[in-house]
Amino acid sequence: MYHHPPSTSAASPMSLQEQALSPSSNVPRRRGHHGIDTENKHGTAHAYQQRILELETLLQNEKKRSLDKMRLLLDEQDKSHDLQTRFSSLQTKIKTLEATISRHDTHTRDLQASVAAANARQASLVHEISDKTKHVDKLTQDLATAQKTNALLLANTQPAASRPPPPLPTVATSYTQVQSRNPPATSTSSSSLGALLGQFPALPRRIPSELGPSKDAAAVAMLQRRLALVDKEYRHTHTKYIELKELCARQCVREAD
């Protein structure tokens, strides 16, 4: 290691003695320099302490502001979480409402289709009932006409069947009277059956056949059977009409609810 040579400017023993003999000339100067250094050190330390206090104050303020910001951030996060939760809940409710509305729309369309079908069926039943009513009225009129015809036939055939034939003197007398009024040789029409019956006014002019009443009775029975069948169909159709009407009323009330 390199050593520096001793300085040639070192104080001589004489100068040291002189300094020792006169300490007053040097001590105050040293004391003054030492006082200045001490004051400078104290001022610097005080400035450092002041700066440290200011920095600590700034640090505390920054910490406080940071804590406030963190607190605000946490509050905002809590609010955001609450809003997100509410938003998710509202989305779920909206989806549920949309599904419910879709089901209601489908049910409404089904009800409208059912009501339209019921109205069409009701109109068809009304038309069918009207036709059957007209048919029943026609059959009733036909039955009344047949009953009147049968009554007339019975009225015309009953006297001939119940009354005994006129006595022979009456027939002979009538024949004698007719012969005296219209000789048989004067007219060729007297040989016919109508002319012959005209010569006997006491006898009935219309002699019904044996099969006539039975045919009329069969026709009347057939008309009565047809009338009973149509009446049964009419009652059945009317019952269906009442049931369909009640069903339409219930569907309308359900749709209104």
mmCIF file of C-alpha atoms in Angstrom:
data_model
loop_
_atom_site.group_PDB
_atom_site.id
_atom_site.type_symbol
_atom_site.label_atom_id
_atom_site.label_comp_id
_atom_site.label_asym_id
_atom_site.label_seq_id
_atom_site.Cartn_x
_atom_site.Cartn_y
_atom_site.Cartn_z
ATOM 1 C CA MET A 1 0.000 0.000 0.000
ATOM 2 C CA TYR A 2 1.326 3.390 -0.917
ATOM 3 C CA HIS A 3 1.929 5.800 2.021
ATOM 4 C CA HIS A 4 2.091 9.494 1.547
ATOM 5 C CA PRO A 5 5.259 11.156 2.860
ATOM 6 C CA PRO A 6 4.887 13.334 5.864
ATOM 7 C CA SER A 7 3.960 16.864 5.080
ATOM 8 C CA THR A 8 6.804 19.384 5.190
ATOM 9 C CA SER A 9 4.413 22.061 6.303
ATOM 10 C CA ALA A 10 3.986 20.621 9.785
ATOM 11 C CA ALA A 11 4.274 23.106 12.626
ATOM 12 C CA SER A 12 7.582 23.433 14.334
ATOM 13 C CA PRO A 13 7.984 22.959 18.058
ATOM 14 C CA MET A 14 8.439 26.694 18.385
ATOM 15 C CA SER A 15 5.179 27.450 16.755
ATOM 16 C CA LEU A 16 3.457 24.907 18.928
ATOM 17 C CA GLN A 17 4.947 26.484 21.982
ATOM 18 C CA GLU A 18 3.858 29.843 20.829
ATOM 19 C CA GLN A 19 0.391 28.547 20.291
ATOM 20 C CA ALA A 20 0.457 27.028 23.734
ATOM 21 C CA LEU A 21 1.654 30.238 25.279
ATOM 22 C CA SER A 22 -1.048 32.267 23.620
ATOM 23 C CA PRO A 23 -4.216 30.163 23.742
ATOM 24 C CA SER A 24 -6.502 33.128 23.821
ATOM 25 C CA SER A 25 -5.673 34.028 20.317
ATOM 26 C CA ASN A 26 -6.818 30.662 18.934
ATOM 27 C CA VAL A 27 -9.489 29.304 21.290
ATOM 28 C CA PRO A 28 -12.173 31.869 20.621
ATOM 29 C CA ARG A 29 -11.812 31.318 16.915
ATOM 30 C CA ARG A 30 -12.300 27.597 17.384
ATOM 31 C CA ARG A 31 -15.233 28.154 19.657
ATOM 32 C CA GLY A 32 -16.868 30.436 17.149
ATOM 33 C CA HIS A 33 -16.442 27.967 14.324
ATOM 34 C CA HIS A 34 -17.759 25.139 16.486
ATOM 35 C CA GLY A 35 -20.832 27.200 17.435
ATOM 36 C CA ILE A 36 -21.626 27.894 13.817
ATOM 37 C CA ASP A 37 -21.378 24.224 12.966
ATOM 38 C CA THR A 38 -23.624 23.328 15.880
ATOM 39 C CA GLU A 39 -26.214 25.869 14.883
ATOM 40 C CA ASN A 40 -26.070 24.652 11.303
ATOM 41 C CA LYS A 41 -26.505 21.089 12.456
ATOM 42 C CA HIS A 42 -29.409 22.021 14.684
ATOM 43 C CA GLY A 43 -31.057 23.987 11.858
ATOM 44 C CA THR A 44 -30.560 21.172 9.417
ATOM 45 C CA ALA A 45 -31.934 18.639 11.894
ATOM 46 C CA HIS A 46 -34.884 20.876 12.587
ATOM 47 C CA ALA A 47 -35.492 21.267 8.852
ATOM 48 C CA TYR A 48 -35.286 17.523 8.401
ATOM 49 C CA GLN A 49 -37.665 16.938 11.268
ATOM 50 C CA GLN A 50 -40.022 19.524 9.868
ATOM 51 C CA ARG A 51 -39.823 17.895 6.472
ATOM 52 C CA ILE A 52 -40.327 14.489 8.012
ATOM 53 C CA LEU A 53 -43.398 15.761 9.867
ATOM 54 C CA GLU A 54 -44.740 17.270 6.668
ATOM 55 C CA LEU A 55 -44.101 14.050 4.789
ATOM 56 C CA GLU A 56 -45.729 12.037 7.568
ATOM 57 C CA THR A 57 -48.691 14.398 7.470
ATOM 58 C CA LEU A 58 -48.904 14.019 3.700
ATOM 59 C CA LEU A 59 -48.595 10.257 4.074
ATOM 60 C CA GLN A 60 -51.371 10.163 6.649
ATOM 61 C CA ASN A 61 -53.545 12.296 4.403
ATOM 62 C CA GLU A 62 -52.817 10.035 1.449
ATOM 63 C CA LYS A 63 -53.587 7.007 3.570
ATOM 64 C CA LYS A 64 -56.823 8.597 4.650
ATOM 65 C CA ARG A 65 -57.729 9.456 1.074
ATOM 66 C CA SER A 66 -56.793 5.944 -0.019
ATOM 67 C CA LEU A 67 -58.947 4.451 2.726
ATOM 68 C CA ASP A 68 -61.819 6.723 1.744
ATOM 69 C CA LYS A 69 -61.399 5.709 -1.874
ATOM 70 C CA MET A 70 -61.264 2.043 -0.907
ATOM 71 C CA ARG A 71 -64.365 2.479 1.212
ATOM 72 C CA LEU A 72 -66.153 4.205 -1.658
ATOM 73 C CA LEU A 73 -64.981 1.505 -4.035
ATOM 74 C CA LEU A 74 -66.290 -1.212 -1.725
ATOM 75 C CA ASP A 75 -69.598 0.635 -1.422
ATOM 76 C CA GLU A 76 -69.790 0.907 -5.198
ATOM 77 C CA GLN A 77 -68.979 -2.773 -5.532
ATOM 78 C CA ASP A 78 -71.722 -3.624 -3.041
ATOM 79 C CA LYS A 79 -74.163 -1.428 -4.944
ATOM 80 C CA SER A 80 -73.063 -2.965 -8.228
ATOM 81 C CA HIS A 81 -73.519 -6.445 -6.781
ATOM 82 C CA ASP A 82 -76.984 -5.519 -5.505
ATOM 83 C CA LEU A 83 -77.892 -4.055 -8.878
ATOM 84 C CA GLN A 84 -76.602 -7.153 -10.640
ATOM 85 C CA THR A 85 -78.637 -9.349 -8.323
ATOM 86 C CA ARG A 86 -81.760 -7.258 -8.910
ATOM 87 C CA PHE A 87 -81.108 -7.278 -12.644
ATOM 88 C CA SER A 88 -80.800 -11.078 -12.660
ATOM 89 C CA SER A 89 -83.992 -11.346 -10.615
ATOM 90 C CA LEU A 90 -85.818 -9.020 -12.999
ATOM 91 C CA GLN A 91 -84.569 -11.001 -15.982
ATOM 92 C CA THR A 92 -85.875 -14.193 -14.390
ATOM 93 C CA LYS A 93 -89.238 -12.538 -13.712
ATOM 94 C CA ILE A 94 -89.385 -11.238 -17.288
ATOM 95 C CA LYS A 95 -88.705 -14.716 -18.667
ATOM 96 C CA THR A 96 -91.380 -16.158 -16.386
ATOM 97 C CA LEU A 97 -93.863 -13.483 -17.463
ATOM 98 C CA GLU A 98 -93.044 -14.077 -21.122
ATOM 99 C CA ALA A 99 -93.614 -17.809 -20.691
ATOM 100 C CA THR A 100 -96.900 -17.113 -18.876
ATOM 101 C CA ILE A 101 -98.001 -14.679 -21.590
ATOM 102 C CA SER A 102 -97.120 -17.242 -24.256
ATOM 103 C CA ARG A 103 -99.183 -19.885 -22.458
ATOM 104 C CA HIS A 104 -102.074 -17.430 -22.092
ATOM 105 C CA ASP A 105 -101.856 -16.571 -25.784
ATOM 106 C CA THR A 106 -101.912 -20.246 -26.710
ATOM 107 C CA HIS A 107 -104.839 -20.861 -24.357
ATOM 108 C CA THR A 108 -106.648 -17.822 -25.774
ATOM 109 C CA ARG A 109 -106.159 -19.071 -29.326
ATOM 110 C CA ASP A 110 -107.422 -22.508 -28.308
ATOM 111 C CA LEU A 111 -110.452 -20.933 -26.647
ATOM 112 C CA GLN A 112 -111.127 -18.795 -29.698
ATOM 113 C CA ALA A 113 -110.912 -21.855 -31.925
ATOM 114 C CA SER A 114 -113.214 -23.766 -29.550
ATOM 115 C CA VAL A 115 -115.688 -20.878 -29.453
ATOM 116 C CA ALA A 116 -115.612 -20.599 -33.249
ATOM 117 C CA ALA A 117 -116.194 -24.347 -33.586
ATOM 118 C CA ALA A 118 -118.965 -24.180 -30.980
ATOM 119 C CA ASN A 119 -120.591 -21.256 -32.804
ATOM 120 C CA ALA A 120 -120.389 -23.138 -36.096
ATOM 121 C CA ARG A 121 -121.823 -26.240 -34.440
ATOM 122 C CA GLN A 122 -124.551 -24.137 -32.834
ATOM 123 C CA ALA A 123 -125.444 -22.561 -36.182
ATOM 124 C CA SER A 124 -125.513 -26.021 -37.764
ATOM 125 C CA LEU A 125 -127.733 -27.319 -34.962
ATOM 126 C CA VAL A 126 -130.049 -24.315 -35.281
ATOM 127 C CA HIS A 127 -130.348 -24.945 -39.025
ATOM 128 C CA GLU A 128 -130.879 -28.654 -38.412
ATOM 129 C CA ILE A 129 -133.501 -27.931 -35.752
ATOM 130 C CA SER A 130 -135.246 -25.541 -38.137
ATOM 131 C CA ASP A 131 -135.288 -28.184 -40.866
ATOM 132 C CA LYS A 132 -136.528 -30.839 -38.470
ATOM 133 C CA THR A 133 -139.187 -28.470 -37.141
ATOM 134 C CA LYS A 134 -140.408 -27.866 -40.678
ATOM 135 C CA HIS A 135 -140.340 -31.606 -41.308
ATOM 136 C CA VAL A 136 -142.292 -32.253 -38.110
ATOM 137 C CA ASP A 137 -144.840 -29.603 -39.092
ATOM 138 C CA LYS A 138 -145.202 -31.194 -42.529
ATOM 139 C CA LEU A 139 -145.593 -34.649 -41.004
ATOM 140 C CA THR A 140 -148.127 -33.241 -38.542
ATOM 141 C CA GLN A 141 -150.095 -31.739 -41.409
ATOM 142 C CA ASP A 142 -149.853 -35.003 -43.347
ATOM 143 C CA LEU A 143 -151.036 -36.899 -40.281
ATOM 144 C CA ALA A 144 -153.931 -34.492 -39.778
ATOM 145 C CA THR A 145 -154.854 -34.842 -43.448
ATOM 146 C CA ALA A 146 -154.602 -38.627 -43.227
ATOM 147 C CA GLN A 147 -156.726 -38.650 -40.077
ATOM 148 C CA LYS A 148 -159.353 -36.502 -41.778
ATOM 149 C CA THR A 149 -159.284 -38.765 -44.821
ATOM 150 C CA ASN A 150 -159.547 -41.825 -42.609
ATOM 151 C CA ALA A 151 -162.435 -40.257 -40.694
ATOM 152 C CA LEU A 152 -164.225 -39.495 -43.954
ATOM 153 C CA LEU A 153 -163.625 -43.026 -45.178
ATOM 154 C CA LEU A 154 -164.912 -44.444 -41.922
ATOM 155 C CA ALA A 155 -167.903 -42.107 -42.043
ATOM 156 C CA ASN A 156 -168.700 -43.202 -45.598
ATOM 157 C CA THR A 157 -168.240 -46.908 -44.933
ATOM 158 C CA GLN A 158 -169.855 -47.101 -41.485
ATOM 159 C CA PRO A 159 -173.514 -46.656 -42.539
ATOM 160 C CA ALA A 160 -173.225 -49.294 -45.244
ATOM 161 C CA ALA A 161 -171.707 -51.735 -42.799
ATOM 162 C CA SER A 162 -173.957 -50.979 -39.839
ATOM 163 C CA ARG A 163 -177.327 -50.425 -41.484
ATOM 164 C CA PRO A 164 -179.203 -53.442 -42.744
ATOM 165 C CA PRO A 165 -180.027 -53.516 -46.418
ATOM 166 C CA PRO A 166 -183.296 -51.924 -47.355
ATOM 167 C CA PRO A 167 -186.305 -54.251 -47.415
ATOM 168 C CA LEU A 168 -187.287 -55.827 -50.662
ATOM 169 C CA PRO A 169 -190.586 -53.946 -51.003
ATOM 170 C CA THR A 170 -188.710 -50.666 -50.857
ATOM 171 C CA VAL A 171 -186.275 -51.843 -53.523
ATOM 172 C CA ALA A 172 -189.121 -53.151 -55.593
ATOM 173 C CA THR A 173 -191.104 -49.962 -55.161
ATOM 174 C CA SER A 174 -188.085 -47.875 -56.111
ATOM 175 C CA TYR A 175 -187.457 -50.073 -59.082
ATOM 176 C CA THR A 176 -191.099 -49.741 -60.151
ATOM 177 C CA GLN A 177 -190.926 -45.968 -59.802
ATOM 178 C CA VAL A 178 -187.747 -45.743 -61.806
ATOM 179 C CA GLN A 179 -189.102 -48.057 -64.444
ATOM 180 C CA SER A 180 -192.255 -45.959 -64.688
ATOM 181 C CA ARG A 181 -190.184 -42.757 -65.043
ATOM 182 C CA ASN A 182 -187.437 -44.089 -67.313
ATOM 183 C CA PRO A 183 -188.273 -47.152 -69.321
ATOM 184 C CA PRO A 184 -185.268 -49.400 -69.890
ATOM 185 C CA ALA A 185 -185.672 -49.387 -73.650
ATOM 186 C CA THR A 186 -185.481 -45.595 -74.010
ATOM 187 C CA SER A 187 -181.832 -45.179 -72.898
ATOM 188 C CA THR A 188 -178.750 -47.288 -73.393
ATOM 189 C CA SER A 189 -176.973 -45.825 -70.346
ATOM 190 C CA SER A 190 -179.270 -47.588 -67.896
ATOM 191 C CA SER A 191 -177.380 -50.798 -68.427
ATOM 192 C CA SER A 192 -174.252 -49.399 -66.774
ATOM 193 C CA LEU A 193 -173.543 -49.824 -63.075
ATOM 194 C CA GLY A 194 -173.721 -46.098 -62.390
ATOM 195 C CA ALA A 195 -177.076 -45.822 -64.056
ATOM 196 C CA LEU A 196 -178.258 -48.862 -62.205
ATOM 197 C CA LEU A 197 -177.167 -47.417 -58.870
ATOM 198 C CA GLY A 198 -178.791 -44.117 -59.799
ATOM 199 C CA GLN A 199 -182.035 -45.921 -60.146
ATOM 200 C CA PHE A 200 -181.868 -46.848 -56.443
ATOM 201 C CA PRO A 201 -181.342 -43.648 -54.402
ATOM 202 C CA ALA A 202 -181.717 -45.466 -51.080
ATOM 203 C CA LEU A 203 -178.505 -47.428 -51.659
ATOM 204 C CA PRO A 204 -175.080 -45.776 -51.083
ATOM 205 C CA ARG A 205 -173.518 -44.562 -54.280
ATOM 206 C CA ARG A 206 -169.857 -45.346 -53.227
ATOM 207 C CA ILE A 207 -169.042 -48.913 -52.391
ATOM 208 C CA PRO A 208 -165.460 -48.924 -50.997
ATOM 209 C CA SER A 209 -163.231 -51.832 -51.676
ATOM 210 C CA GLU A 210 -162.289 -54.210 -48.881
ATOM 211 C CA LEU A 211 -158.634 -53.226 -49.077
ATOM 212 C CA GLY A 212 -159.203 -49.463 -48.812
ATOM 213 C CA PRO A 213 -159.464 -49.055 -45.010
ATOM 214 C CA SER A 214 -156.519 -51.369 -44.392
ATOM 215 C CA LYS A 215 -154.293 -49.368 -46.778
ATOM 216 C CA ASP A 216 -155.309 -46.098 -45.125
ATOM 217 C CA ALA A 217 -154.687 -47.535 -41.671
ATOM 218 C CA ALA A 218 -151.229 -48.719 -42.766
ATOM 219 C CA ALA A 219 -150.439 -45.253 -44.150
ATOM 220 C CA VAL A 220 -151.626 -43.629 -40.925
ATOM 221 C CA ALA A 221 -149.530 -46.048 -38.851
ATOM 222 C CA MET A 222 -146.490 -45.378 -41.034
ATOM 223 C CA LEU A 223 -146.973 -41.619 -40.663
ATOM 224 C CA GLN A 224 -147.341 -42.002 -36.908
ATOM 225 C CA ARG A 225 -144.117 -44.019 -36.729
ATOM 226 C CA ARG A 226 -142.286 -41.433 -38.821
ATOM 227 C CA LEU A 227 -143.681 -38.654 -36.637
ATOM 228 C CA ALA A 228 -142.533 -40.447 -33.478
ATOM 229 C CA LEU A 229 -139.059 -40.988 -34.971
ATOM 230 C CA VAL A 230 -138.748 -37.358 -36.045
ATOM 231 C CA ASP A 231 -139.978 -36.190 -32.636
ATOM 232 C CA LYS A 232 -137.350 -38.381 -30.963
ATOM 233 C CA GLU A 233 -134.628 -36.943 -33.215
ATOM 234 C CA TYR A 234 -135.890 -33.443 -32.520
ATOM 235 C CA ARG A 235 -135.731 -33.974 -28.751
ATOM 236 C CA HIS A 236 -132.222 -35.460 -29.039
ATOM 237 C CA THR A 237 -131.025 -32.543 -31.177
ATOM 238 C CA HIS A 238 -132.604 -30.049 -28.789
ATOM 239 C CA THR A 239 -130.807 -31.694 -25.857
ATOM 240 C CA LYS A 240 -127.499 -31.433 -27.721
ATOM 241 C CA TYR A 241 -128.233 -27.806 -28.492
ATOM 242 C CA ILE A 242 -128.852 -27.028 -24.798
ATOM 243 C CA GLU A 243 -125.621 -28.814 -23.773
ATOM 244 C CA LEU A 244 -123.613 -26.972 -26.417
ATOM 245 C CA LYS A 245 -125.126 -23.662 -25.351
ATOM 246 C CA GLU A 246 -124.147 -24.300 -21.711
ATOM 247 C CA LEU A 247 -120.632 -25.286 -22.826
ATOM 248 C CA CYS A 248 -120.278 -22.052 -24.792
ATOM 249 C CA ALA A 249 -121.470 -20.049 -21.783
ATOM 250 C CA ARG A 250 -118.922 -21.738 -19.494
ATOM 251 C CA GLN A 251 -116.131 -21.140 -21.989
ATOM 252 C CA CYS A 252 -117.078 -17.479 -22.308
ATOM 253 C CA VAL A 253 -117.075 -17.077 -18.508
ATOM 254 C CA ARG A 254 -113.707 -18.855 -18.268
ATOM 255 C CA GLU A 255 -112.247 -16.655 -21.006
ATOM 256 C CA ALA A 256 -113.548 -13.527 -19.276
ATOM 257 C CA ASP A 257 -111.834 -14.592 -16.023
#
